[in-house]
CSV table of C-alpha atoms and ligand atoms in Angstrom, one decimal:
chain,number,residue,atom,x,y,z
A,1,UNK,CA,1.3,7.1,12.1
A,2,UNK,CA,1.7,9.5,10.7
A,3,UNK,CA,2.1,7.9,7.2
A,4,UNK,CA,4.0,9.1,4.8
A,5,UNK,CA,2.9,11.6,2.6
A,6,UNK,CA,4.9,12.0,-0.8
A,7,UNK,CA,5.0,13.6,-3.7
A,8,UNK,CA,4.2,11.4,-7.2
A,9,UNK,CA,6.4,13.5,-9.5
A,10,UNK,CA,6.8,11.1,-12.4
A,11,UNK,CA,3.2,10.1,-12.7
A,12,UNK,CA,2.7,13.9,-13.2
A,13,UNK,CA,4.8,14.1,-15.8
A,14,UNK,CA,3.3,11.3,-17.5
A,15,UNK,CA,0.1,12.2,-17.1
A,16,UNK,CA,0.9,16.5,-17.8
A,17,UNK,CA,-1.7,17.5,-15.5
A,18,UNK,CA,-1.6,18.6,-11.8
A,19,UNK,CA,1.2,18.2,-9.6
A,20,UNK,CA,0.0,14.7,-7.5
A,21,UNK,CA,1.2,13.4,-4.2
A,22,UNK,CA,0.3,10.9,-2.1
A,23,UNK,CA,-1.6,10.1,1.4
A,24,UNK,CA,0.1,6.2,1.9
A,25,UNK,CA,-2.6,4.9,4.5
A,26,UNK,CA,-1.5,1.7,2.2
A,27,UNK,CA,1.2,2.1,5.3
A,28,UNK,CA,-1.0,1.7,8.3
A,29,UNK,CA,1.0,-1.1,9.6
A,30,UNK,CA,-0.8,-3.8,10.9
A,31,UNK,CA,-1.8,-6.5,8.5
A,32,UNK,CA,-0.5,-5.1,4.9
A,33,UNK,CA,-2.5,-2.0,6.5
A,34,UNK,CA,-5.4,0.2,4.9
A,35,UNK,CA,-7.9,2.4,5.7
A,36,UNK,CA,-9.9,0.3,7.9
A,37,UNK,CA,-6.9,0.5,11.1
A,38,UNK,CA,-7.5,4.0,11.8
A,39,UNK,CA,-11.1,3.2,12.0
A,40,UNK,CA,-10.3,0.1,14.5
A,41,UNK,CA,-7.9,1.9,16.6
A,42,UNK,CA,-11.7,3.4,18.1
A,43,UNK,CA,-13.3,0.8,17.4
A,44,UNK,CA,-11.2,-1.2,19.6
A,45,UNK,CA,-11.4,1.4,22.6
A,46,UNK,CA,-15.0,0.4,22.4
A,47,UNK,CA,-14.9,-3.2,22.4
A,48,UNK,CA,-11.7,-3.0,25.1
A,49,UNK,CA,-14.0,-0.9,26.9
A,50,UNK,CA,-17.1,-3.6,26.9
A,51,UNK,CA,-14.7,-6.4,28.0
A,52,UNK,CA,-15.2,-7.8,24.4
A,53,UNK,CA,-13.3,-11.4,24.0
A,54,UNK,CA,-14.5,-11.8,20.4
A,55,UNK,CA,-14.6,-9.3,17.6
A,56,UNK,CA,-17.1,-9.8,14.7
A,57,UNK,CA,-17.7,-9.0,11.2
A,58,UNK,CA,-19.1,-8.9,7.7
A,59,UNK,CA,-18.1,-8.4,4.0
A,60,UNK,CA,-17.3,-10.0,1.0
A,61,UNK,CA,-14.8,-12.6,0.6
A,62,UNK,CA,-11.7,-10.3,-0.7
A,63,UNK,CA,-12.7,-7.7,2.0
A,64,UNK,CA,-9.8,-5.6,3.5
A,65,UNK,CA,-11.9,-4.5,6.3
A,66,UNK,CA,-12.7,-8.2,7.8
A,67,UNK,CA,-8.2,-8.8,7.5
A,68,UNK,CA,-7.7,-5.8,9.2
A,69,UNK,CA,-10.6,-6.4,11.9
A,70,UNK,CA,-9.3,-10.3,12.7
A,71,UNK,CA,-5.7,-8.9,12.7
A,72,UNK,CA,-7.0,-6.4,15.2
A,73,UNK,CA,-8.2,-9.4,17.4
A,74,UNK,CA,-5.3,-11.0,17.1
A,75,UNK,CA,-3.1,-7.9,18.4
A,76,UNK,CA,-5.1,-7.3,21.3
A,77,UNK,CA,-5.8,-11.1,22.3
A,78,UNK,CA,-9.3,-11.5,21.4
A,79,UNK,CA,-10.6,-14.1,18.7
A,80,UNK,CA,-12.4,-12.8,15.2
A,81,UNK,CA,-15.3,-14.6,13.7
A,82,UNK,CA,-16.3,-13.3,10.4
A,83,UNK,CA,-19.1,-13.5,8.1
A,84,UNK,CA,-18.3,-13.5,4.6
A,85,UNK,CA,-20.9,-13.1,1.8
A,86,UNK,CA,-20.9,-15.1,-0.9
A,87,UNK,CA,-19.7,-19.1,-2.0
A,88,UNK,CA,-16.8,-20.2,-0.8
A,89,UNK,CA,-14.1,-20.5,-3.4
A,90,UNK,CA,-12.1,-22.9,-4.6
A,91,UNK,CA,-8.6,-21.5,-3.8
A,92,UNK,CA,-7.8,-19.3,-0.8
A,93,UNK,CA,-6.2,-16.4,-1.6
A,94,UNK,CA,-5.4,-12.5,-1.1
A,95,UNK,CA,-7.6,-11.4,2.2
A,96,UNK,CA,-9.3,-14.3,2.7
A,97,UNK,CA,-5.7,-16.5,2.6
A,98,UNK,CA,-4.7,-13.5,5.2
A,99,UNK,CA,-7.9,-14.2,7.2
A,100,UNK,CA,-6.9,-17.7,7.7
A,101,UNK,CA,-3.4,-16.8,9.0
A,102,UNK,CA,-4.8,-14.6,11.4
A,103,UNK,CA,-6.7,-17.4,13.3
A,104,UNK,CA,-10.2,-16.0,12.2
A,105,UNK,CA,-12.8,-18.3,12.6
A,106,UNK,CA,-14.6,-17.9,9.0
A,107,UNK,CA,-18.6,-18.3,8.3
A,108,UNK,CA,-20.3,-17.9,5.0
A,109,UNK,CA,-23.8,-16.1,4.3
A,110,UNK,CA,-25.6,-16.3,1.0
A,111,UNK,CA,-26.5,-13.0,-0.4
A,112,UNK,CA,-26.4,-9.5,1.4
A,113,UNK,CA,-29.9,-10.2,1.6
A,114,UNK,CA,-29.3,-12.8,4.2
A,115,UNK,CA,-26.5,-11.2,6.1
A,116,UNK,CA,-28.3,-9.4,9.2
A,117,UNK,CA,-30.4,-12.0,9.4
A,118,UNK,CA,-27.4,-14.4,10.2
A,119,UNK,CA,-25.0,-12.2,12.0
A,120,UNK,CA,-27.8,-11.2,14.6
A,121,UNK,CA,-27.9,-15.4,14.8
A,122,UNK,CA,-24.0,-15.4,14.7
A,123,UNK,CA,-24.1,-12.6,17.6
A,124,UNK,CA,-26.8,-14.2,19.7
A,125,UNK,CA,-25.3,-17.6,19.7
A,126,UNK,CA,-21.8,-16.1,20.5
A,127,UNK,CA,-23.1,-14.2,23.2
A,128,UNK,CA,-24.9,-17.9,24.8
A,129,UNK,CA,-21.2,-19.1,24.7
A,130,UNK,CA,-19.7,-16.3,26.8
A,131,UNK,CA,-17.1,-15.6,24.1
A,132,UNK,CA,-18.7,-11.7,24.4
A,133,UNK,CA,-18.7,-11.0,20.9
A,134,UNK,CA,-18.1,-7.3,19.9
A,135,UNK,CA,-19.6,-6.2,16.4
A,136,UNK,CA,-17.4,-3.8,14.2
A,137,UNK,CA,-20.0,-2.6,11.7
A,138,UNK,CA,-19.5,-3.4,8.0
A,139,UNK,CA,-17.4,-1.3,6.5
A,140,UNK,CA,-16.0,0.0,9.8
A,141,UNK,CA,-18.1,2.8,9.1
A,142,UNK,CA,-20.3,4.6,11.5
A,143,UNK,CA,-19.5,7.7,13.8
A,144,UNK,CA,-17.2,5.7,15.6
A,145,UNK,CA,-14.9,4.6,13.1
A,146,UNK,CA,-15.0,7.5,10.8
A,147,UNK,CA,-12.9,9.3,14.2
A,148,UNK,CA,-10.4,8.0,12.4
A,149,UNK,CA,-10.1,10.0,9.6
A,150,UNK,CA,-11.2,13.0,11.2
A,151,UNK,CA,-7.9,12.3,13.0
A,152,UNK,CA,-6.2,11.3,9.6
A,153,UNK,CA,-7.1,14.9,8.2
A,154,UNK,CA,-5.9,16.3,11.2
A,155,UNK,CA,-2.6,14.5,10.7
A,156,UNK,CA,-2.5,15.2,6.7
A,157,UNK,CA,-3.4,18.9,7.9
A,158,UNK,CA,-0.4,19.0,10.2
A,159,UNK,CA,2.3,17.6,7.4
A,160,UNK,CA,1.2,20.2,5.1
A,161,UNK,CA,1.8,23.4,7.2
A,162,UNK,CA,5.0,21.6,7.9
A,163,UNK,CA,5.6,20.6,4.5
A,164,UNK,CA,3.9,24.0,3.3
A,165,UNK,CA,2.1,22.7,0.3
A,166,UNK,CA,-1.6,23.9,-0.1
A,167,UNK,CA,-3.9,20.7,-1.5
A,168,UNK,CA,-6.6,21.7,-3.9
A,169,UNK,CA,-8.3,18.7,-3.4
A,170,UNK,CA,-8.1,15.2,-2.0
A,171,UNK,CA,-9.1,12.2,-4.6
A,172,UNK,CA,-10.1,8.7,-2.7
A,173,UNK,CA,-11.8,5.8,-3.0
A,174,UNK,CA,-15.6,5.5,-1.3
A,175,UNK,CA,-18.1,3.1,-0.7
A,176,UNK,CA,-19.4,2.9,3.3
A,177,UNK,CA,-18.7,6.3,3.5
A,178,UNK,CA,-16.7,6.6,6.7
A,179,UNK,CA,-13.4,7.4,5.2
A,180,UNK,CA,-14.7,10.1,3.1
A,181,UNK,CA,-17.4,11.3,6.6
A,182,UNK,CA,-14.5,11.6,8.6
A,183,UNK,CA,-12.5,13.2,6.2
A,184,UNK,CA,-15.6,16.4,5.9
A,185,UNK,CA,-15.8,16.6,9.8
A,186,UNK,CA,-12.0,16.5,10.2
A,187,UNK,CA,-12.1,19.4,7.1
A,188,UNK,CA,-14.3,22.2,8.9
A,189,UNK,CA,-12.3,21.1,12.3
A,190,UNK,CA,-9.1,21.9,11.1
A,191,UNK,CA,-9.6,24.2,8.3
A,192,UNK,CA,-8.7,22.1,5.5
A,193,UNK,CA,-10.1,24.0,2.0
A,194,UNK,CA,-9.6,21.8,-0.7
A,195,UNK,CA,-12.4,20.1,-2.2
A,196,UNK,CA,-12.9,16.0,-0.9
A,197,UNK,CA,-13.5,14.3,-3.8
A,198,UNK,CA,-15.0,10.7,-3.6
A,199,UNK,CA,-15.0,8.0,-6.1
A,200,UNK,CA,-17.4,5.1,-5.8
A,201,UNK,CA,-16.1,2.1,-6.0
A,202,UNK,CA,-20.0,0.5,-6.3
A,203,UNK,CA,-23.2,2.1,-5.0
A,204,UNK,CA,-25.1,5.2,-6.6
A,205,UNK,CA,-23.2,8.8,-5.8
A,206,UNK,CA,-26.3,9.1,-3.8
A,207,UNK,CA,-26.4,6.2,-2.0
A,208,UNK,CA,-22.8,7.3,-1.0
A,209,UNK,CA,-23.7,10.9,-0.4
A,210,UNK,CA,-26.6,9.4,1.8
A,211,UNK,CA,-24.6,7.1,3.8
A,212,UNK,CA,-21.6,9.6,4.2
A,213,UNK,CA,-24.3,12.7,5.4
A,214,UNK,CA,-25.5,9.9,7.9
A,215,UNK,CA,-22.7,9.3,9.8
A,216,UNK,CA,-21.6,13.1,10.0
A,217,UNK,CA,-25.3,13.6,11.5
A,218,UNK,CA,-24.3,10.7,14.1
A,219,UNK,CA,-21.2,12.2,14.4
A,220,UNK,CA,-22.9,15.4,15.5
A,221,UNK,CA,-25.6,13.9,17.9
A,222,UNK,CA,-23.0,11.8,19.5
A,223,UNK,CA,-19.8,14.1,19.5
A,224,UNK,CA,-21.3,17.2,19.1
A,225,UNK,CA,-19.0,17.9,15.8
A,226,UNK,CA,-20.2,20.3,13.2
A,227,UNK,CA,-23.2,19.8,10.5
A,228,UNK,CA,-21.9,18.5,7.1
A,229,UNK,CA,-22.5,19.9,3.6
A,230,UNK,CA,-25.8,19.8,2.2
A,231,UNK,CA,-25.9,16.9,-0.4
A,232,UNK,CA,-25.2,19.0,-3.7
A,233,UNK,CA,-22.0,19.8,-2.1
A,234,UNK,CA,-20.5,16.6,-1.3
A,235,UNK,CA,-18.6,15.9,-3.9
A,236,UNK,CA,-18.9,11.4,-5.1
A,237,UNK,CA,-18.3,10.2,-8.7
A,238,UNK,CA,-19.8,7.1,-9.7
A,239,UNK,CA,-18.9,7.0,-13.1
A,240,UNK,CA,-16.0,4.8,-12.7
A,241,UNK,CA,-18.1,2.0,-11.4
A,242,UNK,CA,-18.1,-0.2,-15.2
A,243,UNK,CA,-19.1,-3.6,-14.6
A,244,UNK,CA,-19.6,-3.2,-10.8
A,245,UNK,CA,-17.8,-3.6,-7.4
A,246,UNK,CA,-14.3,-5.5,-7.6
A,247,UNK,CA,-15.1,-5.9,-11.8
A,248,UNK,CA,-11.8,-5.1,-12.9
A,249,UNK,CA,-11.8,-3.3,-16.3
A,250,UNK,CA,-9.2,-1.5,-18.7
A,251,UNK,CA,-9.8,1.8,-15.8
A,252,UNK,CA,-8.2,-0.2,-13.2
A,253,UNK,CA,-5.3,-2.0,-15.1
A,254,UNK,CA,-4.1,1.1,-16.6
A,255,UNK,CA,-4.1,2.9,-13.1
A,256,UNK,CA,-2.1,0.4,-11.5
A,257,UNK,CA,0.3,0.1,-14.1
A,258,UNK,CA,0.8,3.6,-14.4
A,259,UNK,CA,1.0,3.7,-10.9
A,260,UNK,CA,3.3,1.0,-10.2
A,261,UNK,CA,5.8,1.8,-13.1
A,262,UNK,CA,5.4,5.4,-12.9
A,263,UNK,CA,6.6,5.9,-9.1
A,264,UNK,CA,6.3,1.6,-7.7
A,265,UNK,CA,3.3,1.9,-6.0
A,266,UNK,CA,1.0,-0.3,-5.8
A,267,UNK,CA,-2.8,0.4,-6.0
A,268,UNK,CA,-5.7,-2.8,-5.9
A,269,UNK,CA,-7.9,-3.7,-8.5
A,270,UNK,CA,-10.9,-3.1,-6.4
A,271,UNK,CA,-10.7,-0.1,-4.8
A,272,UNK,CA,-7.6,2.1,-5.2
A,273,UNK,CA,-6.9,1.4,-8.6
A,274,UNK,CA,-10.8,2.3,-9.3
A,275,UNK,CA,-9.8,6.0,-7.7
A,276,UNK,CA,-6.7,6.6,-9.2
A,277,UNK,CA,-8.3,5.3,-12.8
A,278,UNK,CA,-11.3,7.8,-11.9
A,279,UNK,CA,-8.5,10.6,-11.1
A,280,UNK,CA,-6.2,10.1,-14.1
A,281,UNK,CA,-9.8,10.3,-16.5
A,282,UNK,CA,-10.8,13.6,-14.4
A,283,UNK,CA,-7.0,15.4,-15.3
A,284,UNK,CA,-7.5,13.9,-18.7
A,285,UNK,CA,-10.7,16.0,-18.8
A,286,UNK,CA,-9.2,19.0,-17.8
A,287,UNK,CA,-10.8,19.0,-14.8
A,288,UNK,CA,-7.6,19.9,-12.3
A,289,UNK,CA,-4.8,21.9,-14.1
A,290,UNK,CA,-1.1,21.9,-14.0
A,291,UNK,CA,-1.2,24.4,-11.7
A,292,UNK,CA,-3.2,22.7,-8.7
A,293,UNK,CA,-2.2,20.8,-6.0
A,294,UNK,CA,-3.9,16.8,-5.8
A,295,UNK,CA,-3.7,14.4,-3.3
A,296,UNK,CA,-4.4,11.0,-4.2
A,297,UNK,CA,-5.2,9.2,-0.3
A,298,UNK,CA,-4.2,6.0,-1.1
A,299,UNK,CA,-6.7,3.1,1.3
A,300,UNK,CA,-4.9,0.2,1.1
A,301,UNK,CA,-6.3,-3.1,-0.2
A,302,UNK,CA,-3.2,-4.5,-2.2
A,303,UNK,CA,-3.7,-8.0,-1.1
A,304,UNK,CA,-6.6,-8.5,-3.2
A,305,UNK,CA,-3.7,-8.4,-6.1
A,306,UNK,CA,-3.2,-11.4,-5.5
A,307,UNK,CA,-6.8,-12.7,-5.6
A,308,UNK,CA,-7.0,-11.2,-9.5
A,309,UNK,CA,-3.3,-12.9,-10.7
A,310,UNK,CA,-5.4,-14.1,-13.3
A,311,UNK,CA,-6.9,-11.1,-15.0
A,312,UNK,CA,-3.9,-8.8,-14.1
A,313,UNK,CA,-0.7,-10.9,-14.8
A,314,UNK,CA,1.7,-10.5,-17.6
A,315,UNK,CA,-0.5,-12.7,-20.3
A,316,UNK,CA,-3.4,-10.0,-20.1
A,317,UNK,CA,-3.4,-7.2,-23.2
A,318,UNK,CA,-2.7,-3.6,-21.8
A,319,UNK,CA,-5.3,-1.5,-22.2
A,320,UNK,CA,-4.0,1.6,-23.6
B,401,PLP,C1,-8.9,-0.4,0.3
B,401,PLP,C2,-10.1,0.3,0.6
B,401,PLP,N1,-10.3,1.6,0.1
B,401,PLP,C3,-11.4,2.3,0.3
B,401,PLP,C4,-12.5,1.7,1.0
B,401,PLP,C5,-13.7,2.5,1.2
B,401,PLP,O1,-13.8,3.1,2.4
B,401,PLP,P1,-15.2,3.4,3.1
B,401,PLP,O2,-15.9,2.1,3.2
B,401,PLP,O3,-14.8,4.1,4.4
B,401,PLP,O4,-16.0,4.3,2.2
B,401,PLP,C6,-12.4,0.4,1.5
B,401,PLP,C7,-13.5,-0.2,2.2
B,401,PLP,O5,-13.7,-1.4,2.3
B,401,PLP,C8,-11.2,-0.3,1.3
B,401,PLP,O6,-11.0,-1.6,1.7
């Protein structure tokens, strides 16, 4: 830290709208990186703090969060055992391939339906071993680890007085709703103006507004940091969401190509590639002009690439 922050001049051009740049928390450094580090860095303190020898979690098999919470472990000499949801599949690849080279010890649960049920047995039966599990919530988000980005927008805040460029508004992908949390506390802390604009990458915009106004009311009960925005004002798109989480359709494929052959940077089929495919369709829409500043915060998640050769490789049309 801090990461870079850069600006995306020939993907402007190309797409004639707004003058973009670029927030490359792709960069983080440990484990490919992402969003989900800054969130650790606290939630490490935590489980350093409790004596924790084990750190546990949860999420889907291509999850960027459980890769960056068993490479968390493994920096700080502690073991990971994860849950992931969902059937096993035949070949190991992207995160989960990750997961596996990072020692973690991996469990499978049938449905989300299923899932606290088994990690509360997961955690009890941990804890009757003495391996003092600690549990980093799914997502990494919850007032602890959306600290993180509070301190990220203090960072991004920093770089632009330095860099004395004024952001209209930040674009980024959203879906626990601690990046985006964090990013409206740190906002009203350090006077950041623009508008925060979050693009689901699955649930309901008000399932994300929900989740996102509930950690800044945690935040505020446990660090005393200010109230959020009412709901109308948080700003979450879900019309980028197609076929669902991690379906990736022509949206996605034409971001990352753009992306990657516009300025060689990569964006994921799941997540980033969702945002940037939800930014591209807002400045087609007029709804930024080529006047404004927008910042594209780019989460991480590239090694799920990999997991979608398939779909994404040279063989498959191009969407345009
Ligand atoms: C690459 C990437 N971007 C964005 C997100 C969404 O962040 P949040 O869960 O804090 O809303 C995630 C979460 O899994 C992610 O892995």
């Amino acid at each position: 830290m801090p990461t870079p922050l850069e600006p995306l001049p020939r993907l402007s051009d190309a797409l004639g709208g707004p003058r973009l740049w670029v927030k490359r928390d792709d960069l983080t450094g440990l484990a490919f990186g992402g969003n989900k580090v800054r969130k650790l860095e606290f939630f490490m303190a935590e489980a350093l703090g409790e004596e924790a020898r084990t750190l546990v979690t949860t999420g889907f098999v291509q999850s960027n969060h459980v890769r960056q919470t068993a490479a968390a472990a493994a920096r700080y000499g502690m073991a990971s055992v994860i849950l992931l949801i969902g059937d096993p599949p035949q070949k190991e690849t992207g995160n989960l391939l990750l997961d596996r080279l990072l020692g973690a010890d991996v469990r499978w649960t049938s449905s989300v339906r299923r899932r606290d049920t088994d990690l509360e047995a997961l955690m009890d039966g941990l804890r009757a071993d003495g391996a003092r599990p600690y549990l980093v919530p799914h997502g990494g988000s919850n007032e602890v680890g959306a600290m993180g980005y509070v301190l990220a927008m203090a960072e991004l805040v920093d770089q632009l007085r330095v860099a004395d460029v004024q952001i209209d508004a930040i674009v980024t992908a959203t879906s626990s709703g601690g990046t985006q949390s964090g990013l409206v506390i740190g906002a009203s802390l350090y006077g950041f103006a623009g508008e925060i604009v979050g693009i689901s990458v699955g649930p309901e915009a008000d399932e994300v507004r929900s989740r996102v106004l509930s950690i800044i009311s945690a935040a505020g009960d446990r660090w005393g940091l200010p109230a959020g925005p009412s709901p109308s004002e948080l700003v979450v798109h879900d019309d980028y969401v197609n076929g669902g989480y991690g379906v990736l359709t022509g949206l996605e494929r034409e971001a990352i190509q753009l992306a990657a052959q516009h300025e060689g940077l990569m964006l994921d089929p799941v997540y980033t590639g969702r945002a940037m495919g939800g930014l591209i369709d807002l400045i087609r829409k007029g709804v930024f002009t080529d006047r404004q500043n927008v910042l594209f915060w780019h989460t991480g998640g590239t090694p799920a690439l990999f997991a979608y050769a398939d779909r994404l490789g040279a063989s498959e049309e191009d969407p345009t």
